[in-house]
Short mmCIF file of C-alpha atoms in Angstrom, two decimals:
data_model
loop_
_atom_site.label_atom_id
_atom_site.label_comp_id
_atom_site.label_asym_id
_atom_site.label_seq_id
_atom_site.Cartn_x
_atom_site.Cartn_y
_atom_site.Cartn_z
CA UNK Y 1 9.05 9.78 35.15
CA UNK Y 2 11.21 9.48 32.91
CA UNK Y 3 11.41 12.56 30.55
CA UNK Y 4 12.06 11.53 26.50
CA UNK Y 5 14.63 13.98 24.84
CA UNK Y 6 15.11 13.42 21.25
CA UNK Y 7 18.21 16.23 20.04
CA UNK Y 8 18.94 17.69 18.19
CA UNK Y 9 16.62 20.24 20.15
CA UNK Y 10 14.48 23.76 19.38
CA UNK Y 11 15.34 26.55 18.76
CA UNK Y 12 16.83 24.92 15.36
CA UNK Y 13 19.77 26.68 12.90
CA UNK Y 14 20.40 25.08 9.60
CA UNK Y 15 22.78 22.69 10.71
CA UNK Y 16 20.36 20.80 13.49
CA UNK Y 17 17.48 21.29 11.22
CA UNK Y 18 19.32 19.35 8.74
CA UNK Y 19 19.80 16.63 11.04
CA UNK Y 20 17.02 16.31 12.43
CA UNK Y 21 15.69 15.87 8.61
CA UNK Y 22 17.99 13.10 8.06
CA UNK Y 23 17.32 11.63 11.24
CA UNK Y 24 13.54 11.30 10.09
CA UNK Y 25 14.34 9.95 6.80
CA UNK Y 26 16.91 7.75 8.34
CA UNK Y 27 13.35 6.43 11.09
CA UNK Y 28 11.03 6.15 7.97
CA UNK Y 29 13.57 4.05 5.66
CA UNK Y 30 13.53 1.42 8.28
CA UNK Y 31 10.09 0.85 7.87
CA UNK Y 32 9.87 0.21 11.37
CA UNK Y 33 6.02 1.27 12.72
CA UNK Y 34 7.52 1.20 16.33
CA UNK Y 35 10.71 2.98 15.68
CA UNK Y 36 9.17 6.03 14.33
CA UNK Y 37 6.68 6.34 16.37
CA UNK Y 38 8.74 7.21 19.32
CA UNK Y 39 9.90 10.41 17.79
CA UNK Y 40 6.44 11.88 18.39
CA UNK Y 41 4.59 13.15 21.40
CA UNK Y 42 2.06 10.83 23.17
CA UNK Y 43 -0.80 13.25 21.97
CA UNK Y 44 0.80 14.25 18.65
CA UNK Y 45 -1.49 15.67 16.16
CA UNK Y 46 -1.22 14.47 12.85
CA UNK Y 47 -2.59 15.37 8.98
CA UNK Y 48 -1.54 12.78 6.62
CA UNK Y 49 -3.60 12.57 3.61
CA UNK Y 50 -7.02 12.13 4.65
CA UNK Y 51 -6.27 10.34 7.45
CA UNK Y 52 -5.76 12.50 11.35
CA UNK Y 53 -4.19 10.32 13.69
CA UNK Y 54 -4.00 11.56 17.20
CA UNK Y 55 -1.36 9.76 19.64
CA UNK Y 56 1.52 7.46 18.99
CA UNK Y 57 -0.82 4.71 19.28
CA UNK Y 58 -2.55 5.77 16.03
CA UNK Y 59 0.60 7.03 14.67
CA UNK Y 60 1.89 3.35 14.89
CA UNK Y 61 -1.39 2.01 13.78
CA UNK Y 62 -1.36 4.29 11.17
CA UNK Y 63 2.22 3.35 9.77
CA UNK Y 64 1.68 -0.30 10.22
CA UNK Y 65 -1.02 -0.27 7.64
CA UNK Y 66 0.65 2.09 5.28
CA UNK Y 67 4.11 -0.35 5.08
CA UNK Y 68 1.69 -3.30 3.88
CA UNK Y 69 0.41 -1.76 1.28
CA UNK Y 70 3.65 0.52 0.40
CA UNK Y 71 5.84 -1.83 -0.44
CA UNK Y 72 9.52 -1.69 -1.28
CA UNK Y 73 9.32 1.57 0.34
CA UNK Y 74 12.68 4.28 -0.24
CA UNK Y 75 12.25 8.09 0.93
CA UNK Y 76 14.21 10.94 0.42
CA UNK Y 77 13.57 13.78 2.33
CA UNK Y 78 15.15 17.31 2.01
CA UNK Y 79 15.07 20.60 4.25
CA UNK Y 80 12.58 23.32 3.06
CA UNK Y 81 12.77 25.79 5.82
CA UNK Y 82 13.09 26.35 9.59
CA UNK Y 83 12.13 28.48 12.48
CA UNK Y 84 12.39 28.54 16.00
CA UNK Y 85 10.62 24.89 16.44
CA UNK Y 86 9.09 24.55 13.49
CA UNK Y 87 10.28 22.94 10.35
CA UNK Y 88 9.28 22.48 6.55
CA UNK Y 89 10.18 19.39 4.76
CA UNK Y 90 9.71 18.63 0.81
CA UNK Y 91 10.14 14.85 -0.15
CA UNK Y 92 9.90 11.75 -2.52
CA UNK Y 93 9.45 8.37 -2.51
CA UNK Y 94 8.86 5.70 -4.17
CA UNK Y 95 7.11 2.15 -3.77
CA UNK Y 96 4.69 -0.57 -5.34
CA UNK Y 97 2.14 -2.39 -4.60
CA UNK Y 98 1.17 -6.28 -3.85
CA UNK Y 99 0.14 -5.82 -7.69
CA UNK Y 100 3.40 -4.63 -8.87
CA UNK Y 101 2.40 -1.12 -10.01
CA UNK Y 102 5.01 1.35 -8.85
CA UNK Y 103 4.65 5.03 -7.80
CA UNK Y 104 6.46 8.21 -6.87
CA UNK Y 105 4.95 9.74 -3.84
CA UNK Y 106 5.83 13.58 -4.01
CA UNK Y 107 4.68 15.60 -0.87
CA UNK Y 108 5.58 18.54 1.96
CA UNK Y 109 5.27 18.16 5.66
CA UNK Y 110 5.36 21.07 8.24
CA UNK Y 111 6.37 19.76 11.63
CA UNK Y 112 6.21 21.62 14.97
CA UNK Y 113 8.22 19.88 17.99
CA UNK Y 114 7.83 20.49 21.71
CA UNK Y 115 11.05 21.85 23.76
CA UNK Y 116 12.62 18.13 24.25
CA UNK Y 117 12.72 17.48 20.69
CA UNK Y 118 9.64 15.35 20.23
CA UNK Y 119 7.41 16.12 17.27
CA UNK Y 120 4.19 17.31 18.41
CA UNK Y 121 2.68 18.28 15.19
CA UNK Y 122 3.26 17.01 11.54
CA UNK Y 123 0.98 17.65 8.69
CA UNK Y 124 1.73 16.47 5.23
CA UNK Y 125 0.21 16.60 1.81
CA UNK Y 126 1.13 14.01 -0.84
CA UNK Y 127 0.28 12.93 -4.35
CA UNK Y 128 1.01 9.98 -6.03
CA UNK Y 129 2.57 9.59 -9.34
CA UNK Y 130 2.22 6.17 -11.19
CA UNK Y 131 5.54 5.66 -13.10
CA UNK Y 132 7.10 2.42 -14.88
CA UNK Y 133 9.87 0.20 -13.08
CA UNK Y 134 12.35 1.24 -15.50
CA UNK Y 135 11.84 5.15 -14.53
CA UNK Y 136 12.67 4.30 -10.71
CA UNK Y 137 15.38 6.74 -8.81
CA UNK Y 138 15.70 5.29 -5.91
CA UNK Y 139 17.95 1.80 -6.05
CA UNK Y 140 19.48 1.36 -3.13
CA UNK Y 141 19.20 -1.40 -0.46
CA UNK Y 142 16.61 -1.60 1.68
CA UNK Y 143 16.89 0.22 4.46
CA UNK Y 144 18.97 3.90 4.91
CA UNK Y 145 19.95 5.79 2.52
CA UNK Y 146 23.37 5.61 1.69
CA UNK Y 147 25.34 9.44 2.04
CA UNK Y 148 26.90 9.59 -1.12
CA UNK Y 149 23.31 9.04 -2.85
CA UNK Y 150 21.64 11.89 -4.20
CA UNK Y 151 19.50 14.30 -2.67
CA UNK Y 152 16.10 15.49 -4.39
CA UNK Y 153 17.92 18.23 -5.39
CA UNK Y 154 20.58 16.07 -7.13
CA UNK Y 155 18.10 14.34 -8.79
CA UNK Y 156 16.14 17.32 -10.21
CA UNK Y 157 13.37 16.84 -7.94
CA UNK Y 158 12.99 20.16 -6.96
CA UNK Y 159 10.07 21.81 -8.81
CA UNK Y 160 6.95 21.62 -8.92
CA UNK Y 161 3.84 23.35 -10.97
CA UNK Y 162 0.74 23.42 -11.48
CA UNK Y 163 -1.30 23.39 -14.99
CA UNK Y 164 -4.70 23.27 -14.72
CA UNK Y 165 -5.31 24.34 -17.99
CA UNK Y 166 -3.30 20.95 -19.70
CA UNK Y 167 -6.45 18.58 -18.88
CA UNK Y 168 -9.05 18.80 -16.86
CA UNK Y 169 -11.65 16.22 -16.48
CA UNK Y 170 -14.96 15.72 -14.58
CA UNK Y 171 -16.83 12.79 -13.42
CA UNK Y 172 -19.01 11.89 -10.73
CA UNK Y 173 -17.77 9.12 -8.17
CA UNK Y 174 -20.05 6.69 -6.52
CA UNK Y 175 -20.79 8.81 -3.65
CA UNK Y 176 -22.33 11.01 -5.50
CA UNK Y 177 -19.32 13.42 -5.44
CA UNK Y 178 -18.09 15.70 -8.63
CA UNK Y 179 -14.51 14.39 -8.95
CA UNK Y 180 -11.90 16.78 -10.83
CA UNK Y 181 -8.66 15.29 -11.84
CA UNK Y 182 -5.91 17.31 -13.48
CA UNK Y 183 -2.76 15.83 -14.93
CA UNK Y 184 0.72 17.26 -15.37
CA UNK Y 185 3.69 16.58 -17.77
CA UNK Y 186 7.03 16.08 -17.08
CA UNK Y 187 9.73 18.72 -18.31
CA UNK Y 188 13.75 18.88 -17.19
CA UNK Y 189 13.75 20.03 -14.21
CA UNK Y 190 9.79 20.37 -13.85
CA UNK Y 191 7.59 17.66 -12.06
CA UNK Y 192 4.16 17.77 -13.23
CA UNK Y 193 1.42 15.89 -10.77
CA UNK Y 194 -1.61 14.61 -10.94
CA UNK Y 195 -3.99 15.89 -8.36
CA UNK Y 196 -7.55 14.27 -7.31
CA UNK Y 197 -10.10 17.16 -6.05
CA UNK Y 198 -13.47 15.85 -4.62
CA UNK Y 199 -16.03 18.20 -4.67
CA UNK Y 200 -19.74 17.45 -2.77
CA UNK Y 201 -22.58 18.30 -5.05
#
């Protein structure tokens, strides 16, 4: 049986962690579920929003659904922290749905790798911010982000702050759950994100 190896390998230093993050960004910007799924272990464990794929087969199916929904997808990832075989990443990506509505999705990921450099755990929290087409920041030709394209920090997308006092609305959805939606505002250097939290009655 051939051993799969995906360098750089843990334990990571800053240089190898940055390289690992860029390689992951490049793979996801390919929007190729087969290519992306190959960097995870056969028994990889995920949490992505409210979905919990297990293993490569489920990861690939998840990605196929994702990119059927998220059109003209462009992603930037950035290293947040690293230690031994773990890397923390923050990211943003822009996309539109099949009705032409644009979004910028902000997220954080925690990654854990096996000794061969395959990701055995991925845990992601993501918030979608509706934007106008004129507010888009990612315009490169679909595929790999050019080396000279600004990073998240260059674009001043580095600070996220929660402000529940701004506006908190409570409604009841069809499932009988109370839904609290807090709204955020945009200021220079600060990203305010909408968050929806469902609480069972």
